[in-house]
Each structure stands twice: as C-alpha cells, then as structure tokens.
Coordinates of C-alpha atoms in Angstrom, one line a residue:
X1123 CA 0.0 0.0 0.0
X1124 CA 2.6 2.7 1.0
X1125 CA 4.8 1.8 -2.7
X1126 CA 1.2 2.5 -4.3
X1127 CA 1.0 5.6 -2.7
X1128 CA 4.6 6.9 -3.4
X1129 CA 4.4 5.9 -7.1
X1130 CA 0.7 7.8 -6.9
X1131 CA 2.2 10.6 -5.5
X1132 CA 5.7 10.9 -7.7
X1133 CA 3.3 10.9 -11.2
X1134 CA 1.6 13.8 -9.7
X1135 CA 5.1 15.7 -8.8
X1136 CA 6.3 15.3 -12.2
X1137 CA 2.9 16.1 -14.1
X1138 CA 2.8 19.8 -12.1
X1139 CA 7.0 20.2 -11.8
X1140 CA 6.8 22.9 -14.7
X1141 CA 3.4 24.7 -13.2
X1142 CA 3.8 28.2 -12.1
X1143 CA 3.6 29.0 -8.6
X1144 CA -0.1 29.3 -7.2
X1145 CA -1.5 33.1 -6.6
X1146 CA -1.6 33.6 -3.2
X1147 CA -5.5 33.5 -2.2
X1148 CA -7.5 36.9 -1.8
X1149 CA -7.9 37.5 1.7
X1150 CA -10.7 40.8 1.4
X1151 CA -13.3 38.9 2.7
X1152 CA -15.6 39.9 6.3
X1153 CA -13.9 37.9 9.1
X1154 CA -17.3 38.2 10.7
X1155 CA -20.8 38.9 9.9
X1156 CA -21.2 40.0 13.9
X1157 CA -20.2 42.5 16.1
X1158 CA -17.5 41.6 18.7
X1159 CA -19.9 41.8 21.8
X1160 CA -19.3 38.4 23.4
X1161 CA -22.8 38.4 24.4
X1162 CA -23.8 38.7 21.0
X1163 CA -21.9 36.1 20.2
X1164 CA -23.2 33.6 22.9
X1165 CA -26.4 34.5 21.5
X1166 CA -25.6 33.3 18.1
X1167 CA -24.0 30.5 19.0
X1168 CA -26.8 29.2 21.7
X1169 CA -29.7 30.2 18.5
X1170 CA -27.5 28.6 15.7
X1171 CA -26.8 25.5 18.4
X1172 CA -30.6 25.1 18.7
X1173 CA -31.3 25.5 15.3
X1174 CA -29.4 21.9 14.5
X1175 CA -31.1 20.5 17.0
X1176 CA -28.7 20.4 20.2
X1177 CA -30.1 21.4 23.8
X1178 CA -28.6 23.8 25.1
X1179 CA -28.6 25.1 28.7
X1180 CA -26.1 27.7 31.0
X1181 CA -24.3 26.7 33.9
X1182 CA -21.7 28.5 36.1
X1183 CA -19.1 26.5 37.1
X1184 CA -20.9 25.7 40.8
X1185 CA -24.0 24.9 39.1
X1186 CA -22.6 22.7 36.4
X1187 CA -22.2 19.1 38.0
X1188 CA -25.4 19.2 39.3
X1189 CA -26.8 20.1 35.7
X1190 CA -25.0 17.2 34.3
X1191 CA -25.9 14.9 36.4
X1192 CA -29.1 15.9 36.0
X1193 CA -29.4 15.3 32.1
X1194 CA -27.5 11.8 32.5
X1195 CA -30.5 10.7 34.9
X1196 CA -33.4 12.5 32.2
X1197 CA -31.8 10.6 29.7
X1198 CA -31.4 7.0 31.7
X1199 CA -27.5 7.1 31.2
X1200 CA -26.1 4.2 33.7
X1201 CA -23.0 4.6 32.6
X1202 CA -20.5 7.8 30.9
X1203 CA -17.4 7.8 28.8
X1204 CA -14.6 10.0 30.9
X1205 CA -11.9 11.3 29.0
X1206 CA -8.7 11.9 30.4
X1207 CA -8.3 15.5 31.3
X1208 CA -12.0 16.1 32.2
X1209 CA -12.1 17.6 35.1
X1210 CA -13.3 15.5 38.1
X1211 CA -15.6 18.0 39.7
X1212 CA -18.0 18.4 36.2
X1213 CA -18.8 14.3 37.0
X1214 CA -19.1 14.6 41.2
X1215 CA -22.7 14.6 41.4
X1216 CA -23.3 11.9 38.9
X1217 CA -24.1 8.3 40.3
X1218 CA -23.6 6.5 36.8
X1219 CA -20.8 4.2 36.3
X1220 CA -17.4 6.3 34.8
X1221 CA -15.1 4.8 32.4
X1222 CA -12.0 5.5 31.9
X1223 CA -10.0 4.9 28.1
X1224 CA -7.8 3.0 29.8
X1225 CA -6.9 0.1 27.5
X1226 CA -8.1 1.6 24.9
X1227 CA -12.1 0.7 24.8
X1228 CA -13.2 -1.2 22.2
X1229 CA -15.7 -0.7 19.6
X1230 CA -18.2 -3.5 21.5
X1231 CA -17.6 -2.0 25.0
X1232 CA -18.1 2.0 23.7
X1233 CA -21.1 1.0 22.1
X1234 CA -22.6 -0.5 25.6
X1235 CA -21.7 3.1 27.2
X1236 CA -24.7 4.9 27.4
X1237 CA -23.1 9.0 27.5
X1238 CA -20.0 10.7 26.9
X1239 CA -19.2 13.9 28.7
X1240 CA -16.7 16.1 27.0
X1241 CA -15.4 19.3 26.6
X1242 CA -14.0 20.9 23.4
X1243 CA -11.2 23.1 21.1
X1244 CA -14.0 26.0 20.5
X1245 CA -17.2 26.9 19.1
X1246 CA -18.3 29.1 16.2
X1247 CA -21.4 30.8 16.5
X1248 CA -22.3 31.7 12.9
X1249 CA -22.2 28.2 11.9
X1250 CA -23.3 26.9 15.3
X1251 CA -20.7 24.2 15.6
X1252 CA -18.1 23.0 18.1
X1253 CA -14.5 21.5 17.4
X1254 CA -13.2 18.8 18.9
X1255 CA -9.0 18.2 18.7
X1256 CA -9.0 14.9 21.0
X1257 CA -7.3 17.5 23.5
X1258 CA -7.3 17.2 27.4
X1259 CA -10.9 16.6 28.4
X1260 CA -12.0 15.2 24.5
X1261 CA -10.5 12.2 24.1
X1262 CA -10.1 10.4 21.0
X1263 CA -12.8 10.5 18.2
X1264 CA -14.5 7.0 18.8
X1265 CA -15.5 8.7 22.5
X1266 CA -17.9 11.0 20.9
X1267 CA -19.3 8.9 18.1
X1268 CA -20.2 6.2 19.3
X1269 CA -22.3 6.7 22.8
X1270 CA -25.6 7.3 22.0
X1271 CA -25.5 11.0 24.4
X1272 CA -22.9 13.6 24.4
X1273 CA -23.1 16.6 26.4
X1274 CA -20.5 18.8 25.3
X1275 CA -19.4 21.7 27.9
X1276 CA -18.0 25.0 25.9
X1277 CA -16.7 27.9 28.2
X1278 CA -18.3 31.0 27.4
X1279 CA -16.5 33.7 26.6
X1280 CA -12.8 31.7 26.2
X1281 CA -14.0 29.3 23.6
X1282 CA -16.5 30.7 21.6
X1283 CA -15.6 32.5 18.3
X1284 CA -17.9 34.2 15.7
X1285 CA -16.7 32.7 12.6
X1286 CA -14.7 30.3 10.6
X1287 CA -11.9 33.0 9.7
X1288 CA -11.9 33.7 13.4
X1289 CA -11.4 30.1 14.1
X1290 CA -9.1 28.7 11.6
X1291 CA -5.8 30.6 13.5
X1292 CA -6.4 28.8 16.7
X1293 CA -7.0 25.6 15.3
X1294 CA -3.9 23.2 15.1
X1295 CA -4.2 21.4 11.5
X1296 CA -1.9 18.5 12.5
X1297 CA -4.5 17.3 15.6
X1298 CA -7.6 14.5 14.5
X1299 CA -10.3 17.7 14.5
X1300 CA -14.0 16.8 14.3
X1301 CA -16.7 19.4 13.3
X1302 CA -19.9 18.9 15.0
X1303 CA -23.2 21.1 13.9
X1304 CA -26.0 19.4 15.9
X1305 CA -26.8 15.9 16.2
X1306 CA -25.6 13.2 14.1
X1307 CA -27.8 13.0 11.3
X1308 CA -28.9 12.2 7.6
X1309 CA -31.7 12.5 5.2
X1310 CA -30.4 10.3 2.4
X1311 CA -32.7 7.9 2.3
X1312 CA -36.1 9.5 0.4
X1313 CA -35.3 12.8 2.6
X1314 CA -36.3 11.3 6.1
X1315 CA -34.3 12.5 8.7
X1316 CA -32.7 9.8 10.8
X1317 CA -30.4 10.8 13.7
X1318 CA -27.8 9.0 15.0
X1319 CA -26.9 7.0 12.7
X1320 CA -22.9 8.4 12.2
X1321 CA -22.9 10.0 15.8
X1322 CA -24.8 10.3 19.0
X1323 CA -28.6 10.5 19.0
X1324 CA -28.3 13.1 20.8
X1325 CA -26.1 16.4 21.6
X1326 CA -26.3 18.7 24.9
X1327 CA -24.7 21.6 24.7
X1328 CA -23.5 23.5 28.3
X1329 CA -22.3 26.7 27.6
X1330 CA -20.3 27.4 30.7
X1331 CA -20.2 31.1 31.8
X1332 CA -16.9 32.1 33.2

C-alpha cells in the first residue's frame, strides 16, 4: 500500500513540476458577519446551536455538576465515557458508572456506554458548531461517536468565536479535528431524517459562563 501511494504521489510531482507558482489567495473577505460583543456572540452560537437541533442550557461553574448529572439521569444514562483530562468535579454529582479509556475501549464496549461527557477546542457561533481536537478533556474520536448521548461543555467567553476565519488561527491542522453542527444526522434515504446514525442521537450543549 505505502509503494502505491509513493508511485501515486511521484506521477503527480512530475505532471505539475513545470506549473507556475499558485496566486496567493485573496484575503478581502468579512472575518465576521457579527459585532465583537461576546454576548452577541453567545447568542448566536446558543440560537445557531438550537437550530441543528442540540439542547442547550447555561451553567456556572458551581451549578454545572449538578446540571449534568441531572441530564445523564433525564436521559437513563447508567454509565459515561470520561476522557482523560475532564475535570473531576463536572462528574461529582453523577451516580452513573465512569469509564475511563484505559486500554483503549473497544468498539463493542463504547457501544454498551450509554453517555460521553466532554469538553472541546472551540465553538463558532455563525455556523453553530463546536470542534473537537482529541485534547485534554476530549478524548479520542471513537469517545464522541459512538455513545448514544454527548453533552458537550464549551466555556463562554474563552472558547466561543464568531466565525470560521476567526477560528481557523487557533485551530492546530496536525490534531484528529472533528466538526460537530447538531446531532448526528442524515436525510439520504427518500429525505427522512434519521439521527444518529454516524454519531450520537443526541447532543447537549452546556455553555459554561466564566
């Protein structure tokens, strides 16, 4: 496979050696379509959140474990996914079983986890979506694609952006980033929507104020 690829790759160096250089890209575009008021930008974010279907709620640090495990119980969650990094106190009040990545986890043993409790890179409110970079507190990709609940905490102002160009400089390209816009979903089969058929069913959304 890797002598393939190499042979793939050399044809394509030799058929563009003699290409001229690429114009540099125009970069006159808006950065953002909002103002820079944070809470204008939380509002965006919660609204655009909602639209694609996640459940959103607020929380202060003091009030947050309580609120979590408070959705793990509404949604019957026995046991949660804790990546490494997550702060212990967001999970104190929670009576469901915690699991550790330790091992890894397997595909058969994620899928018997009923919730995953992350946090994330950053979120962009004009497009309503959060990044994950399997950063302290993430985990690896698997963690949040295969329990059937994630609740997703995003710190309000620190993480939240308004817009893609805005985002793009703190994003590091080399990390395994995942783009999430609402709850997995698709309509490809005679334009039913069916969710959670590439992700979790469901997606809560914490935006935690500082």
């Amino acid at each position: 496979m890797s002598a393939s690829r190499e042979r793939i790759l050399a044809r394509v160096r030799a058929a563009v050696a003699d290409a001229p250089e690429a114009p540099e890209p125009a970069r006159d575009y808006l950065e953002s379509h909002t103002s820079g008021d944070p809470a204008e930008i939380l509002e965006l974010l919660h609204e655009n959140l909602a639209d694609y279907r996640a459940i959103v709620h607020r929380a202060t640090e003091g009030e947050l474990p309580a609120l979590i495990a408070e959705l793990l119980d509404t949604h019957r969650a026995r046991s949660v996914v804790v990546p490494d990094g997550l702060p212990e106190a967001w999970l104190a009040d929670t009576t469901a079983e915690q699991r550790t990545d330790d091992g890894p986890l397997t595909p058969y043993e994620l899928d018997a986890i009923d919730a995953v409790v992350t946090g994330c890179s950053l979120a962009i409110a004009e497009t309503g979506t959060i990044v994950l970079d399997a950063g302290p507190g993430q985990g690896r990709r698997a963690l949040t694609l295969v329990p059937d609940l994630h609740i997703c905490v995003v710190r309000a102002p620190g993480q939240i952006v308004a817009s893609v160009p805005q985002a793009m400089p703190r994003i590091d390209p080399t990390r395994p980033l995942t783009w999430i816009s609402g709850p997995s979903a698709t309509s490809d089969i005679e334009l039913d929507r069916v969710e959670g058929v590439h992700g979790p069913r469901t997606l809560e959304v914490v935006l935690l104020r500082d």
